[in-house]
mmCIF file with all atom_site columns, C-alpha atoms in Angstrom:
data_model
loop_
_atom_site.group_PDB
_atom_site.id
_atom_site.type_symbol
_atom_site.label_atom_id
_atom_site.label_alt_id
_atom_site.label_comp_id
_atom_site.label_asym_id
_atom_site.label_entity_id
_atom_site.label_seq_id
_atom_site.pdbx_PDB_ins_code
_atom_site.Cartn_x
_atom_site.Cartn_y
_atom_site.Cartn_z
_atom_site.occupancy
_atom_site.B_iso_or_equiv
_atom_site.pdbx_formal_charge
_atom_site.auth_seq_id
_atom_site.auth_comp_id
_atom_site.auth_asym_id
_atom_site.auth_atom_id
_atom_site.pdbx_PDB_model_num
ATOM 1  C CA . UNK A 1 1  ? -8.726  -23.467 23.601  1.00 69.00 ? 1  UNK A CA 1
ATOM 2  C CA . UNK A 1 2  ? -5.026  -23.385 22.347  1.00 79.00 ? 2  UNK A CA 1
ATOM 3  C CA . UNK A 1 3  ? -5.841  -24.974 19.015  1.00 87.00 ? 3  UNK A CA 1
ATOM 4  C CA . UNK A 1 4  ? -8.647  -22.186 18.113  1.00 82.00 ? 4  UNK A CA 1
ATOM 5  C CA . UNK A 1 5  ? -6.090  -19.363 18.630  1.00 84.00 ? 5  UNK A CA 1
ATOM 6  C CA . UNK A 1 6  ? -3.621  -21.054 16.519  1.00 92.00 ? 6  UNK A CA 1
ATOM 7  C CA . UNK A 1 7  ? -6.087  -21.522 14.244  1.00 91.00 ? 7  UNK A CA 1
ATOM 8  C CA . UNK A 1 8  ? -7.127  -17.678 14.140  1.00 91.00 ? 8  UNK A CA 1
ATOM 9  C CA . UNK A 1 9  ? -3.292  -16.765 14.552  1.00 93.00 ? 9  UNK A CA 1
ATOM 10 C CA . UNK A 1 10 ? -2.895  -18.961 11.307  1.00 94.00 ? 10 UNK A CA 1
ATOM 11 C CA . UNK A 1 11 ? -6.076  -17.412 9.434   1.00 95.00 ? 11 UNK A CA 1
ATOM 12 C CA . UNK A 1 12 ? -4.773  -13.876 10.287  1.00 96.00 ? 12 UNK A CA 1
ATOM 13 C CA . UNK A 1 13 ? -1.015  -14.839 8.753   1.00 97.00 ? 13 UNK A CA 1
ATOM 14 C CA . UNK A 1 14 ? -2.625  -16.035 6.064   1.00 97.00 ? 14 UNK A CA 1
ATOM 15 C CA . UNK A 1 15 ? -4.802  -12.820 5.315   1.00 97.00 ? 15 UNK A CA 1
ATOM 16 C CA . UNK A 1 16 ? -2.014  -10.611 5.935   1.00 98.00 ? 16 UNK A CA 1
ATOM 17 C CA . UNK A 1 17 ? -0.178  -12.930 3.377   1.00 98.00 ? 17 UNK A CA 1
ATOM 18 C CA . UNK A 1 18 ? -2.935  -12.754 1.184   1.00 98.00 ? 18 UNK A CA 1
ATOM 19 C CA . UNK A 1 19 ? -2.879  -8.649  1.384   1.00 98.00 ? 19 UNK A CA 1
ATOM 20 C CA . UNK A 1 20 ? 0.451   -8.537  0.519   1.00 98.00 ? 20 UNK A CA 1
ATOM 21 C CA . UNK A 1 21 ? 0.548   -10.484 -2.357  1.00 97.00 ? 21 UNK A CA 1
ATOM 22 C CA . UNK A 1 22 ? -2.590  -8.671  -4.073  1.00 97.00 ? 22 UNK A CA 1
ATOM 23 C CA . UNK A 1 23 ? -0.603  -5.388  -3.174  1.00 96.00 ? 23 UNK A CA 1
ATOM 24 C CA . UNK A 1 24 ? 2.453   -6.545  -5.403  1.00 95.00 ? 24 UNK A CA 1
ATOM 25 C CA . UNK A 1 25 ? 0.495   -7.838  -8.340  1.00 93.00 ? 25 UNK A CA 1
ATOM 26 C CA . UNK A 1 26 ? -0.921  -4.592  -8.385  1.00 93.00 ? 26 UNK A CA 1
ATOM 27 C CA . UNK A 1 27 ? 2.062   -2.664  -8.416  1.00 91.00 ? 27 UNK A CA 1
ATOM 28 C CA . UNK A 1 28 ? 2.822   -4.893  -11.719 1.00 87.00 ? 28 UNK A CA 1
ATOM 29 C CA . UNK A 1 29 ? -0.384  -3.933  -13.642 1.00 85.00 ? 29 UNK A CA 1
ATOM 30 C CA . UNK A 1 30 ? 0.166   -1.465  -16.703 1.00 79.00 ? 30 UNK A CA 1
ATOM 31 C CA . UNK A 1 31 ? -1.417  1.521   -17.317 1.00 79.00 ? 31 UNK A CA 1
ATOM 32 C CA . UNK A 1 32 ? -4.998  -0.012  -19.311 1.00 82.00 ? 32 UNK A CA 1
ATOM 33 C CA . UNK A 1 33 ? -7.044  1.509   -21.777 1.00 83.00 ? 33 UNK A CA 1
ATOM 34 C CA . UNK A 1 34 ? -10.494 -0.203  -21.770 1.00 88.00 ? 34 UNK A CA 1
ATOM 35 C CA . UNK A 1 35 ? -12.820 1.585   -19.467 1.00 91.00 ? 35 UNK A CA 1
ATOM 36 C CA . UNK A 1 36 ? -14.267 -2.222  -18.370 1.00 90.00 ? 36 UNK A CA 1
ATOM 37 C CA . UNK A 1 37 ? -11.009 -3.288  -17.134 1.00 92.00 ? 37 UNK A CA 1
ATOM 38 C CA . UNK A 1 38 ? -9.883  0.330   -15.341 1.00 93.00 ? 38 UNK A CA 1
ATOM 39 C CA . UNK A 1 39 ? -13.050 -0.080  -13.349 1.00 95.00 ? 39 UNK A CA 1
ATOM 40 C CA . UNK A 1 40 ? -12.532 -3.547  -12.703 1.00 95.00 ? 40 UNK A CA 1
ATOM 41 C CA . UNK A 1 41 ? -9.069  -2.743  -11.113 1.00 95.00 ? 41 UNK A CA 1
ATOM 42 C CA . UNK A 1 42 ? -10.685 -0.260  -9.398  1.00 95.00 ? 42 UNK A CA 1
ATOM 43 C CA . UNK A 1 43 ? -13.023 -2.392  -7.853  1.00 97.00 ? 43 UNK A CA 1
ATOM 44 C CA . UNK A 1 44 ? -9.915  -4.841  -7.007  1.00 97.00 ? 44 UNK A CA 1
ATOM 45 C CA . UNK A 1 45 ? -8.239  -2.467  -5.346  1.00 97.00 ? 45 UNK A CA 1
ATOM 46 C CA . UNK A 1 46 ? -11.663 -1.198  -2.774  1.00 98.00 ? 46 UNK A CA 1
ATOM 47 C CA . UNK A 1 47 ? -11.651 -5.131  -1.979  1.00 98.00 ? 47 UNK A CA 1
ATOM 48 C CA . UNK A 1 48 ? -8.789  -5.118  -0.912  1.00 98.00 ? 48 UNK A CA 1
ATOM 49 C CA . UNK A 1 49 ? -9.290  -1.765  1.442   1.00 98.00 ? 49 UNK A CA 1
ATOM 50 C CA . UNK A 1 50 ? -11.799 -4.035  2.873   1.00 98.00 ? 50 UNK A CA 1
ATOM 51 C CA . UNK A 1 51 ? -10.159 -6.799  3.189   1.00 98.00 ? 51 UNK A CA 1
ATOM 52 C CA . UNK A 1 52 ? -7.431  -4.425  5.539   1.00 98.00 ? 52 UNK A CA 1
ATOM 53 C CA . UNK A 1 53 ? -10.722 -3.010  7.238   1.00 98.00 ? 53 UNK A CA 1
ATOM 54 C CA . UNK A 1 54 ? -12.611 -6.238  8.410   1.00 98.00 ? 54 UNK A CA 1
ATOM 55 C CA . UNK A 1 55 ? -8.727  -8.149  9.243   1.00 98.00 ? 55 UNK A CA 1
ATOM 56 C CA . UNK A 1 56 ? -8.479  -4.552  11.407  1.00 98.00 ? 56 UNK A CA 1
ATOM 57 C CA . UNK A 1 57 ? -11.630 -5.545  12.908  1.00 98.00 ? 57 UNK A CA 1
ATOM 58 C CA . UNK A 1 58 ? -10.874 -9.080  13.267  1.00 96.00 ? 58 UNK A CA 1
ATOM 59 C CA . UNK A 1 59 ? -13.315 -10.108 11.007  1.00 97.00 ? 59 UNK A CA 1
ATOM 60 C CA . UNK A 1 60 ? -11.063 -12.858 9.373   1.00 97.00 ? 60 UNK A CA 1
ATOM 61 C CA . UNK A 1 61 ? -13.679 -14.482 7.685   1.00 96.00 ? 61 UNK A CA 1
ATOM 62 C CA . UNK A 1 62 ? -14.816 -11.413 5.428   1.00 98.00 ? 62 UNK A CA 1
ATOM 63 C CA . UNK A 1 63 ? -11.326 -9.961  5.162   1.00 98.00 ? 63 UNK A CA 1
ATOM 64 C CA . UNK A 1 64 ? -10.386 -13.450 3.456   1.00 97.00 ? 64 UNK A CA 1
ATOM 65 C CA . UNK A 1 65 ? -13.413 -13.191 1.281   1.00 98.00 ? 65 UNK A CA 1
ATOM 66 C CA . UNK A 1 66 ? -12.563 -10.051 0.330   1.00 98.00 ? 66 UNK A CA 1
ATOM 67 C CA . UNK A 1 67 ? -9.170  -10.239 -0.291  1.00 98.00 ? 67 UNK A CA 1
ATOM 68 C CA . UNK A 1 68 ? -9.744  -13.779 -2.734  1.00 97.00 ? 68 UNK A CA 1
ATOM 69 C CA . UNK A 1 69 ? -11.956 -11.501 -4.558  1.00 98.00 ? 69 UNK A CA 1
ATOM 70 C CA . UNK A 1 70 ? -9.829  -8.779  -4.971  1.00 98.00 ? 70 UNK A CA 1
ATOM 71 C CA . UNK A 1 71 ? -7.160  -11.456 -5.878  1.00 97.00 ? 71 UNK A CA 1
ATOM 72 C CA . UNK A 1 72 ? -10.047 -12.860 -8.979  1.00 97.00 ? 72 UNK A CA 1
ATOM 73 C CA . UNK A 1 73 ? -11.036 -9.514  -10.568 1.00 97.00 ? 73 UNK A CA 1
ATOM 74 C CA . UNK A 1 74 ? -7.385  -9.155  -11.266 1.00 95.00 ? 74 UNK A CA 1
ATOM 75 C CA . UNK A 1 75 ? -6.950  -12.581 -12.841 1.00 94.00 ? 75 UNK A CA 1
ATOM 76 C CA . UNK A 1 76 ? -9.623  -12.022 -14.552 1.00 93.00 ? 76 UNK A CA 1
ATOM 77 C CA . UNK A 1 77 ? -8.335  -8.646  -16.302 1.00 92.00 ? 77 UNK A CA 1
ATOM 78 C CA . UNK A 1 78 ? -4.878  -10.384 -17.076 1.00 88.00 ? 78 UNK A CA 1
ATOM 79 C CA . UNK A 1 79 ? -6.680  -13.534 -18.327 1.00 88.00 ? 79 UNK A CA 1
ATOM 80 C CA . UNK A 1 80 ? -8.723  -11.046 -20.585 1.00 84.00 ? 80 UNK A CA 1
ATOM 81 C CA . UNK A 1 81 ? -5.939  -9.412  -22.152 1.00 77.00 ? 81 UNK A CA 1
ATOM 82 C CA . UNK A 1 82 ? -3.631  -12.514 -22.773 1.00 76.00 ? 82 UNK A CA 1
ATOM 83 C CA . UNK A 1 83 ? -7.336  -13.813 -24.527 1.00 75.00 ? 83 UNK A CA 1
ATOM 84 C CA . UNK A 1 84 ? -6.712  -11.062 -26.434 1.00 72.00 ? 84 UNK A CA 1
ATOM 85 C CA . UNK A 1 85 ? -3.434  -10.983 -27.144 1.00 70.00 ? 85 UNK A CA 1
ATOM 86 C CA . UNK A 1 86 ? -3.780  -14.727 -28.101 1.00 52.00 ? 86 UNK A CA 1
ATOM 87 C CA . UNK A 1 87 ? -6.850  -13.371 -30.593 1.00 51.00 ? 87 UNK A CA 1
ATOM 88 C CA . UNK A 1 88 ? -4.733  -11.018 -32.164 1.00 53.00 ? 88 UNK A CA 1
ATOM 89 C CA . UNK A 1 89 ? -2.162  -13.271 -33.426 1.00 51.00 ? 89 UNK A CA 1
ATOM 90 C CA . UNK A 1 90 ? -3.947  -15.586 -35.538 1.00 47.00 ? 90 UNK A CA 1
#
């Protein structure tokens, strides 16, 4: 019985973890331009208010889905503008 609430004591660390981490990469992101990419911050950001919501609830399981897919819409706008950026130079 031990080893399950470490487990969940671990899962929770790790959400909380994740939460924070999201929350300072998107302090870092500049103002952006392209309508596509505002509204795919946007939609970051709501995943991670869930993420907070279902980790409140103890609903570990969806708050870490949540907050991994908060975490990829934001890779994907920064991978989007270095593509771009990498376009522009040659």
């Amino acid at each position: 019985m031990r080893n399950a609430v470490d487990e969940k004591e671990k899962m929770e660390a790790r959400v909380k973890k994740d939460i924070a981490l999201f929350e300072k990469n998107f302090s870092k992101i500049e103002q952006v331009r392209d309508p596509a990419d505002a509204k795919t911050i946007e939609l970051a950001r709501a995943y991670c208010e869930d993420a907070k919501f279902y980790l409140e609830k103890g609903d570990l399981f969806t708050a870490f889905g949540c907050i991994n897919y908060a975490h990829g819409l934001l890779d994907a706008v920064r991978m989007r503008k270095e593509f771009a950026g990498e376009n522009r130079k040659g």
